[in-house]
PDB file of C-alpha atoms in Angstrom:
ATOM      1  CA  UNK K   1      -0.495 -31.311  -1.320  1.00 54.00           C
ATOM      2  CA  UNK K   2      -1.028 -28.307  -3.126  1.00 64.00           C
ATOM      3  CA  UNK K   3       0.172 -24.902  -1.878  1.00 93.00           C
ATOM      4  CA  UNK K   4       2.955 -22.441  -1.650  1.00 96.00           C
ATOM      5  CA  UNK K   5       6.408 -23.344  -0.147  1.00 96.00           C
ATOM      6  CA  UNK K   6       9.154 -20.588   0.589  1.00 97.00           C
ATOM      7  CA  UNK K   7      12.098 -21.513   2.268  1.00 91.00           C
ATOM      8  CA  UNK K   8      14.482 -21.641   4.122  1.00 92.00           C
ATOM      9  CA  UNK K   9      11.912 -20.517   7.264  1.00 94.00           C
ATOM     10  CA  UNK K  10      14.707 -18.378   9.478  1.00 95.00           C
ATOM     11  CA  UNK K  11      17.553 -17.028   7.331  1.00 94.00           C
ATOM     12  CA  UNK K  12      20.590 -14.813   8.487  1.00 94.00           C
ATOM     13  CA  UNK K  13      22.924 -13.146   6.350  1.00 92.00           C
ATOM     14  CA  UNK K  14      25.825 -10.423   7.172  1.00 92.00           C
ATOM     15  CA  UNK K  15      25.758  -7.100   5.728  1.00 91.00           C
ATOM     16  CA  UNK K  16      26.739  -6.655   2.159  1.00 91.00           C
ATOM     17  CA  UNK K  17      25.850 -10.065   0.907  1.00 92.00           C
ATOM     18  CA  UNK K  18      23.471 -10.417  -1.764  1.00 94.00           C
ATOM     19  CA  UNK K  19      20.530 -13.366  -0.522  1.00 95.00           C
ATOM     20  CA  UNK K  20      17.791 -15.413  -2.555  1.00 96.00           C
ATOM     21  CA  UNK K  21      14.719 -15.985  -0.891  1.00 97.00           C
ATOM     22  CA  UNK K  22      12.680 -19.044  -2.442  1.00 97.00           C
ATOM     23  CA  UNK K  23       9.467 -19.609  -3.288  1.00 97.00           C
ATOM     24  CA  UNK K  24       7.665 -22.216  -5.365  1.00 97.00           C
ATOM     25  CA  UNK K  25       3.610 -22.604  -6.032  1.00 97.00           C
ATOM     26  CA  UNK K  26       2.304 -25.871  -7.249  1.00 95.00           C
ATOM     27  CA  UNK K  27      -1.123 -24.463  -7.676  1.00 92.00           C
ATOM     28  CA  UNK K  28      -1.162 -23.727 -11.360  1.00 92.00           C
ATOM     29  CA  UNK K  29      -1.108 -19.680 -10.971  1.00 91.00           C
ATOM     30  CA  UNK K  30      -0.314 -17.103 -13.440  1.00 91.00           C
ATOM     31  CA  UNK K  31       0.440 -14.035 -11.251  1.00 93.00           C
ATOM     32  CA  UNK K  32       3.000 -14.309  -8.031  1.00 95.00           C
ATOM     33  CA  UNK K  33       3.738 -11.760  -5.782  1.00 96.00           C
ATOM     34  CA  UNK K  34       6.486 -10.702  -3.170  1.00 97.00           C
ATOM     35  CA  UNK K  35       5.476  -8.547   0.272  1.00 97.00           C
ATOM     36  CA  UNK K  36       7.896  -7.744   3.026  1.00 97.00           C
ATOM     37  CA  UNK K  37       6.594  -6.752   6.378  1.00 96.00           C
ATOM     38  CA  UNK K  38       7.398  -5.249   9.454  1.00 92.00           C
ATOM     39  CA  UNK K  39       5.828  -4.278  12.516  1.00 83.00           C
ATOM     40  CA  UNK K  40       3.229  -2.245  12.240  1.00 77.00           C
ATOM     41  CA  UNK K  41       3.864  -1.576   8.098  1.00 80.00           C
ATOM     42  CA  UNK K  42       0.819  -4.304   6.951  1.00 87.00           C
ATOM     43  CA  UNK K  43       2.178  -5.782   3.642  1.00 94.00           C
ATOM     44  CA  UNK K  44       4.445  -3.756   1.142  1.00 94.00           C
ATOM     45  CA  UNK K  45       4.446  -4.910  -2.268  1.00 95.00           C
ATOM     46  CA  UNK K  46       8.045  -5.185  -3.516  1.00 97.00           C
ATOM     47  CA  UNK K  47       7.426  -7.233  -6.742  1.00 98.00           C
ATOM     48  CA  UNK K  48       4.958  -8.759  -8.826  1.00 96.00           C
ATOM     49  CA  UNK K  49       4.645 -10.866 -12.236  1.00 95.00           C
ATOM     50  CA  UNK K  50       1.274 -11.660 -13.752  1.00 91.00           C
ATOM     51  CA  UNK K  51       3.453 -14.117 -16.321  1.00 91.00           C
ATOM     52  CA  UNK K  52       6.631 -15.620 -17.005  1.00 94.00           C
ATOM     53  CA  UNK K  53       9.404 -13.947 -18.369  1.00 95.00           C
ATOM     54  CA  UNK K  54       7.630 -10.922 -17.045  1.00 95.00           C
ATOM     55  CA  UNK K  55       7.412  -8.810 -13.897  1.00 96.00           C
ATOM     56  CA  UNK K  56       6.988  -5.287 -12.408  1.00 96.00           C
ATOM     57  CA  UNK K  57       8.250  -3.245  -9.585  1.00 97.00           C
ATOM     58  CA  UNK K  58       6.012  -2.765  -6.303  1.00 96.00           C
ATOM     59  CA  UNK K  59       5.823  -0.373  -3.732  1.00 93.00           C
ATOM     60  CA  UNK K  60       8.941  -0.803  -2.416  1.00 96.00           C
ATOM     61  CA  UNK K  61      11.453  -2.267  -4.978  1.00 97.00           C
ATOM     62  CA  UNK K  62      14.695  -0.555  -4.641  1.00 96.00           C
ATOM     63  CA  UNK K  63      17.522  -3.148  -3.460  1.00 96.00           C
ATOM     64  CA  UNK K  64      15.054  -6.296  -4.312  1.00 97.00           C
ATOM     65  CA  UNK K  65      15.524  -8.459  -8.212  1.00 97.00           C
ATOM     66  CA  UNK K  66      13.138 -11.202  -8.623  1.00 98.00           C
ATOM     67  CA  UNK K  67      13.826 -13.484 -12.098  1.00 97.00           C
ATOM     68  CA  UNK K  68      10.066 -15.517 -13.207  1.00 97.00           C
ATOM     69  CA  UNK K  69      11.510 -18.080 -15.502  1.00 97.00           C
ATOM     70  CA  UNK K  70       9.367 -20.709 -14.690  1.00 97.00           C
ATOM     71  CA  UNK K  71       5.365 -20.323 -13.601  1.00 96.00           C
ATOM     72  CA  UNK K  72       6.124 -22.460 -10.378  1.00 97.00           C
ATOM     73  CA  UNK K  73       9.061 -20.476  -9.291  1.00 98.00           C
ATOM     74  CA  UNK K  74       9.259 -16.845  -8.338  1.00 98.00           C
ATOM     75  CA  UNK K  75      12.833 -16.284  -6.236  1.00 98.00           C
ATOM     76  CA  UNK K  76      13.519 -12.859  -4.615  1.00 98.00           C
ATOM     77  CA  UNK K  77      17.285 -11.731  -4.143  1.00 97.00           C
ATOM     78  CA  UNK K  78      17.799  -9.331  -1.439  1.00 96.00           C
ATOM     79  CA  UNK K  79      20.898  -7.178  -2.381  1.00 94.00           C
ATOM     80  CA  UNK K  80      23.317  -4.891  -0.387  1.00 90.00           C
ATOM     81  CA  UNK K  81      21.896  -2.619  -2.102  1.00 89.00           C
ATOM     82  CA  UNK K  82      18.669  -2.606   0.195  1.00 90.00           C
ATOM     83  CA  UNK K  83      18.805  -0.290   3.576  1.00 90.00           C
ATOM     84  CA  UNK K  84      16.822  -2.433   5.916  1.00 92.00           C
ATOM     85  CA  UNK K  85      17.114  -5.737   4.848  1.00 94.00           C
ATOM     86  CA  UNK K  86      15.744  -7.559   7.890  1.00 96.00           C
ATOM     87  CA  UNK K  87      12.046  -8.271   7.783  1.00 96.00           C
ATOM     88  CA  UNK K  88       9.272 -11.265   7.419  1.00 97.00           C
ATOM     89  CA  UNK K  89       9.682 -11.568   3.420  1.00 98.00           C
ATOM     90  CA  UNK K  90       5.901 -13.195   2.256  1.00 97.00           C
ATOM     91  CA  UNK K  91       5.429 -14.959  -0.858  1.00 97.00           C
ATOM     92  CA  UNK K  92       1.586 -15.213  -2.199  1.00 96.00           C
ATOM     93  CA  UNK K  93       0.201 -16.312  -5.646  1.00 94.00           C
ATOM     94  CA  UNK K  94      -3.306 -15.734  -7.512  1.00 90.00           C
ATOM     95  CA  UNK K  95      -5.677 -18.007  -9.228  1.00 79.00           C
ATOM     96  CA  UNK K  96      -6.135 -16.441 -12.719  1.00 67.00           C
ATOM     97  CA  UNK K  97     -10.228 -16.603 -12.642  1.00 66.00           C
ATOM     98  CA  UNK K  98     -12.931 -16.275 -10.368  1.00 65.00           C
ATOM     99  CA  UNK K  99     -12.091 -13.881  -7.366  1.00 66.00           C
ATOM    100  CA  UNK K 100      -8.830 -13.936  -8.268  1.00 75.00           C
ATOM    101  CA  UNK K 101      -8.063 -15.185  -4.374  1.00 85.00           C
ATOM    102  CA  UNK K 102      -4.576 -14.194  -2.973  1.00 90.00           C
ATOM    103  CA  UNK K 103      -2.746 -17.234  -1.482  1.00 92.00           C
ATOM    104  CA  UNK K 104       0.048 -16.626   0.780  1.00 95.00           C
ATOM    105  CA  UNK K 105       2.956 -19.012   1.766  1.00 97.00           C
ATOM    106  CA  UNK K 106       4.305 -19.555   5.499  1.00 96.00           C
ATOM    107  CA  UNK K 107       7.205 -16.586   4.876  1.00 97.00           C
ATOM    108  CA  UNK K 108      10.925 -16.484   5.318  1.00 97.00           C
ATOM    109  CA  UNK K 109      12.498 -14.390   8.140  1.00 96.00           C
ATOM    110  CA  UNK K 110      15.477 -12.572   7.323  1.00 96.00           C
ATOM    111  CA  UNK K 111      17.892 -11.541   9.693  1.00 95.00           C
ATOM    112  CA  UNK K 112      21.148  -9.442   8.339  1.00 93.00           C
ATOM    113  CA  UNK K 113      23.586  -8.447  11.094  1.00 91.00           C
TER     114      UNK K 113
ATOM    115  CA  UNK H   1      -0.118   7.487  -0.060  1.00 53.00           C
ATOM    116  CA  UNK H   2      -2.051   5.146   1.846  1.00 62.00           C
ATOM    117  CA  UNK H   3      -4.944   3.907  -0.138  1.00 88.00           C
ATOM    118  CA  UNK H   4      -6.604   1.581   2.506  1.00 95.00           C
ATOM    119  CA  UNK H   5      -6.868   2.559   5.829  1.00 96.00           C
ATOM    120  CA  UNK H   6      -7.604   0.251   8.885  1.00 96.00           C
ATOM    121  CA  UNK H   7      -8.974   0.909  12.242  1.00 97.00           C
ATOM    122  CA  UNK H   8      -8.090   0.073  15.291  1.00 97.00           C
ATOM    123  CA  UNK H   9      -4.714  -0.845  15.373  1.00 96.00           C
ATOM    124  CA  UNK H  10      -5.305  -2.989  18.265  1.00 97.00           C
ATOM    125  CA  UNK H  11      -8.137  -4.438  19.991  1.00 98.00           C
ATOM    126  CA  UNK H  12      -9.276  -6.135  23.084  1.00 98.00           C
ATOM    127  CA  UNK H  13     -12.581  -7.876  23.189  1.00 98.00           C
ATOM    128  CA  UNK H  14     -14.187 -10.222  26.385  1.00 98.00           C
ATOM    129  CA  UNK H  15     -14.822 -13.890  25.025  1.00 98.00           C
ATOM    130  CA  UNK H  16     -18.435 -13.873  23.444  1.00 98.00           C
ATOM    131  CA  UNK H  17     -18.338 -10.642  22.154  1.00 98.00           C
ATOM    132  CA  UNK H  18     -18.039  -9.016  19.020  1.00 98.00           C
ATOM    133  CA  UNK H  19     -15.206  -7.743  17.207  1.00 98.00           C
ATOM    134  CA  UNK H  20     -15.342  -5.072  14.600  1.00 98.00           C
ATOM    135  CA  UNK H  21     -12.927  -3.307  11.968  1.00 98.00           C
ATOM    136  CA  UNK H  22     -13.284  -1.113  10.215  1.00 98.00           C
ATOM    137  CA  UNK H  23     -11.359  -0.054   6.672  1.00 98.00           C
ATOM    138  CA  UNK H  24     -12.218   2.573   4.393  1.00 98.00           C
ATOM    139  CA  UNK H  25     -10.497   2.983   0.651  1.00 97.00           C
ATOM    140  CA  UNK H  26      -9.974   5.723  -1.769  1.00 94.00           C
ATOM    141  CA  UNK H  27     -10.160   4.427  -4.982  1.00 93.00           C
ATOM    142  CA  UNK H  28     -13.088   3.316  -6.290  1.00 92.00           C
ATOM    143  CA  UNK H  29     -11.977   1.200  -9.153  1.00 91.00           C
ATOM    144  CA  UNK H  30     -11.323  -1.362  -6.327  1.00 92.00           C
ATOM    145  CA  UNK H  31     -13.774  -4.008  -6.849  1.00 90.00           C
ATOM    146  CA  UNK H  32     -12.350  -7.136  -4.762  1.00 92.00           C
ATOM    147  CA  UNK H  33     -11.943  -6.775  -0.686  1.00 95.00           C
ATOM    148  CA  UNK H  34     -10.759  -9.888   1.176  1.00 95.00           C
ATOM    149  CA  UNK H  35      -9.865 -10.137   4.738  1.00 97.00           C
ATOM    150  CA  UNK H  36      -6.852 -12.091   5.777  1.00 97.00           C
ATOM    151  CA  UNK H  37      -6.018 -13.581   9.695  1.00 98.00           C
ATOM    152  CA  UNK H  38      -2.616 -13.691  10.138  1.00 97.00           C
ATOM    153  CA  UNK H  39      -0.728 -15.804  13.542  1.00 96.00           C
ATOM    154  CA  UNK H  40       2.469 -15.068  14.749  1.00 93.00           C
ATOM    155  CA  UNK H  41       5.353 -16.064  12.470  1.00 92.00           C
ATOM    156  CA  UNK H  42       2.753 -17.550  10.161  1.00 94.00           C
ATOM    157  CA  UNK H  43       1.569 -16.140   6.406  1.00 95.00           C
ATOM    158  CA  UNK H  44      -1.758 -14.311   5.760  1.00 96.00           C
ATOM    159  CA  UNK H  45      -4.767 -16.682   5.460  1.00 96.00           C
ATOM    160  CA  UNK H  46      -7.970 -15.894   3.814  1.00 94.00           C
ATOM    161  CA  UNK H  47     -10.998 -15.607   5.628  1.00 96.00           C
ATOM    162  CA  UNK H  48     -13.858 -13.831   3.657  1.00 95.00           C
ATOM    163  CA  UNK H  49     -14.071 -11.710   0.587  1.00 94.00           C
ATOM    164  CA  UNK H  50     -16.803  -9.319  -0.990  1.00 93.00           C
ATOM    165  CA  UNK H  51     -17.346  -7.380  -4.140  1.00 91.00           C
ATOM    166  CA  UNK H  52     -19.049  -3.915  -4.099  1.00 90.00           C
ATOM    167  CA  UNK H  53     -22.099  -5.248  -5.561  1.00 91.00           C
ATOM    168  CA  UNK H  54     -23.533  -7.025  -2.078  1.00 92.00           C
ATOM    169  CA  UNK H  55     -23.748  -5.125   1.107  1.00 95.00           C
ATOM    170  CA  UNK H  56     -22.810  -8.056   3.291  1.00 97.00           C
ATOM    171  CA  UNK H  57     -21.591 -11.110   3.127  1.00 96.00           C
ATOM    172  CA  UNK H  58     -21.086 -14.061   5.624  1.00 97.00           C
ATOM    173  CA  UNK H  59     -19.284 -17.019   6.485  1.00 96.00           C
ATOM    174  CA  UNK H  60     -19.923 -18.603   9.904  1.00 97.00           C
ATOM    175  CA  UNK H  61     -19.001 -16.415  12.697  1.00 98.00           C
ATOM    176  CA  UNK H  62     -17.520 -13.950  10.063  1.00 98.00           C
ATOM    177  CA  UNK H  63     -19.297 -10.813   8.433  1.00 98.00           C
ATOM    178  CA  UNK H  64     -18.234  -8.287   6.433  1.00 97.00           C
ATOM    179  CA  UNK H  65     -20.263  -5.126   5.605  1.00 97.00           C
ATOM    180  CA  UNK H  66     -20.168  -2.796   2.774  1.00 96.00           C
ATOM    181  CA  UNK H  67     -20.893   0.461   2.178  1.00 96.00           C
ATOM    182  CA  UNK H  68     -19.888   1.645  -1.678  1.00 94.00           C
ATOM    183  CA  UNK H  69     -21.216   5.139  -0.822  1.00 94.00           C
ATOM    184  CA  UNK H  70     -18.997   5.666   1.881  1.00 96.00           C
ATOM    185  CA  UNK H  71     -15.919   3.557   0.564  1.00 96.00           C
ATOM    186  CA  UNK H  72     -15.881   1.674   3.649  1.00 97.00           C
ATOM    187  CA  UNK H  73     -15.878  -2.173   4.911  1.00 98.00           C
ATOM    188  CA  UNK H  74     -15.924  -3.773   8.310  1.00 98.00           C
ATOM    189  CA  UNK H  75     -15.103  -7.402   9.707  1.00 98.00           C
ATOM    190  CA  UNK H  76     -17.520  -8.230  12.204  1.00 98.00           C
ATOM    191  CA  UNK H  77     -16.534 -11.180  14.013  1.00 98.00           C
ATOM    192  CA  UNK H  78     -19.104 -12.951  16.218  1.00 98.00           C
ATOM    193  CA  UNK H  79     -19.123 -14.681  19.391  1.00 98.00           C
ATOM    194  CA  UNK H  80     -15.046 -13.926  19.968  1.00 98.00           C
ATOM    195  CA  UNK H  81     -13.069 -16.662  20.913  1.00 98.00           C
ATOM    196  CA  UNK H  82      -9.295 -16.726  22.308  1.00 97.00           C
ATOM    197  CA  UNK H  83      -8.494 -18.684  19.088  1.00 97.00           C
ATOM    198  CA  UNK H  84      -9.669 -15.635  17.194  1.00 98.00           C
ATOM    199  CA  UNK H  85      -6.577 -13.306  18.779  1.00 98.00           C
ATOM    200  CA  UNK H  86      -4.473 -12.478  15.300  1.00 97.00           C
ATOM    201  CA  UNK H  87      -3.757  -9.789  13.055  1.00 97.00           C
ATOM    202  CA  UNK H  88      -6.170  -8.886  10.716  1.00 98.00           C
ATOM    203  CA  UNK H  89      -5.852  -7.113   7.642  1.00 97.00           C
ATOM    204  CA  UNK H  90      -8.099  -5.731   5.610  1.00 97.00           C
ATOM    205  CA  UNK H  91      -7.201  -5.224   1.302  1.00 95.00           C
ATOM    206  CA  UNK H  92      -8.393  -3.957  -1.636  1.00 94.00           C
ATOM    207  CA  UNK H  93      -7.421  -4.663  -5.354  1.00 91.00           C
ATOM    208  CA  UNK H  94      -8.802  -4.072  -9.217  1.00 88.00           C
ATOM    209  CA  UNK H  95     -10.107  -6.687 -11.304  1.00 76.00           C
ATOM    210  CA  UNK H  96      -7.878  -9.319 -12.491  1.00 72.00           C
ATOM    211  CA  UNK H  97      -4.471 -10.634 -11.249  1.00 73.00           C
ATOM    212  CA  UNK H  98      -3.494  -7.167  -9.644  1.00 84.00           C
ATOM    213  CA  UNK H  99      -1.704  -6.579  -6.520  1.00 90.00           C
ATOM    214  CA  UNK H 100      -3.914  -6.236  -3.138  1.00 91.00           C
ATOM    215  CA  UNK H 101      -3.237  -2.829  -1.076  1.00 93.00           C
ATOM    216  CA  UNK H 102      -3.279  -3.602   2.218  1.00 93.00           C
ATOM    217  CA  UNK H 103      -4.458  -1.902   5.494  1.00 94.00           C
ATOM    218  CA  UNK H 104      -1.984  -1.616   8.492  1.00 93.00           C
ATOM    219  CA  UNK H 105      -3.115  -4.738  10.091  1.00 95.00           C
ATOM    220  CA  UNK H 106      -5.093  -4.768  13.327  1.00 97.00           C
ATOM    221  CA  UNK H 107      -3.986  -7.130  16.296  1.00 97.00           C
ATOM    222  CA  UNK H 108      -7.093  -8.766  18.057  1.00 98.00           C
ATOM    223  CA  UNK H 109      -6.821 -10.018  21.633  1.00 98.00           C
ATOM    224  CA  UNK H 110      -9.474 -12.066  22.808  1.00 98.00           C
ATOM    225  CA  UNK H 111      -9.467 -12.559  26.368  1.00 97.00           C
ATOM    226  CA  UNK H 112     -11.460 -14.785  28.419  1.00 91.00           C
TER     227      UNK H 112
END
């Protein structure tokens, strides 16, 4: 099956540790793409890369690394640096032709108490 | 700065009626406006997409209109169903592998 797996699906952490959320696309895309959301905040954009070995910062990257070493794999670490850590953390990836269609995988929540 | 705004936030619409939302965008580079259903606990999926050079396109029960002048786009959703209730979003994004903006989200509630 082809698609995008991020996982674990329910993850809880205690304040001040540092987290790595996975996610891994076996669809052959150049471009991946990290959103967190919360209720009533749509999507935020927290990083992107459009290749490997490269990436920029989104909308909201402050507290957030993400590493692209491979073009499958595209893992976000949540650090104690970040505020509000808890949130619905969405993983999505793009073909690289056509309508450039954004595919999104099933999420991980994060819970830090 | 929001760049995409959506309207309502929520909605509640009798079984066999039509839902609409509404979006309108600011920056007209965009060229590429999906729609995306979302369930509870579950990720974003696709449902229809249009490019500023067609005024409507659709896909089943699903419509989405354009208007370039205005810099607005709807999702019309026929004949509602209770399988319909989600969260719909509306985006926009530039050409190429570049990041969607997204709207707030609207949460649709179908009810029989």
């Amino acid at each position: 099956d082809g698609g995008i797996t991020q996982s674990p699906k329910y993850l809880f952490r205690k304040e001040g540790q540092n987290v790595t959320l996975s996610c891994e696309q076996n669809l052959n895309h150049d471009a991946m793409y990290w959103y967190r959301q919360d209720p009533g905040q749509g999507l935020r954009l927290i990083y992107y890369s459009q290749i490997v070995n490269d990436f920029q910062k989104g909308d909201i990257a402050e507290g957030y690394s993400v590493s692209r070493e491979k073009k499958e794999s595209f893992p976000l670490t949540v650090t104690s640096a970040q505020k509000n850590p808890t949130a619905f953390y969405l993983c999505a990836s793009t073909t690289g032709a056509g309508d450039y269609e954004q595919y999104f995988g099933p999420g991980t929540r994060l819970t830090v108490t | 700065q929001q760049q995409v705004k959506q309207s309502p936030q929520s909605l509640i619409v009798q079984k066999g009626g039509i839902s609409i939302i509404n979006c309108a965008y600011e920056n007209t580079a965009f060229d590429y406006f999906p729609w995306y259903q979302q369930f509870p606990g579950k990720g974003p999926a696709l449902l229809i997409a249009i490019r500023p050079d067609v005024s409507e396109k659709k896909e089943g029960r699903f419509t989405i209109s354009f208007n370039k002048s205005a810099k607005q786009f709807s999702l019309h959703i026929m004949d509602s169903q209770p399988g319909d209730s989600a969260t719909y979003f509306c985006a926009a994004s530039l050409s190429g592998n570049t990041p969607l903006v997204f709207g707030k989200g609207t949460r649709l509630s179908v009810i029989a």
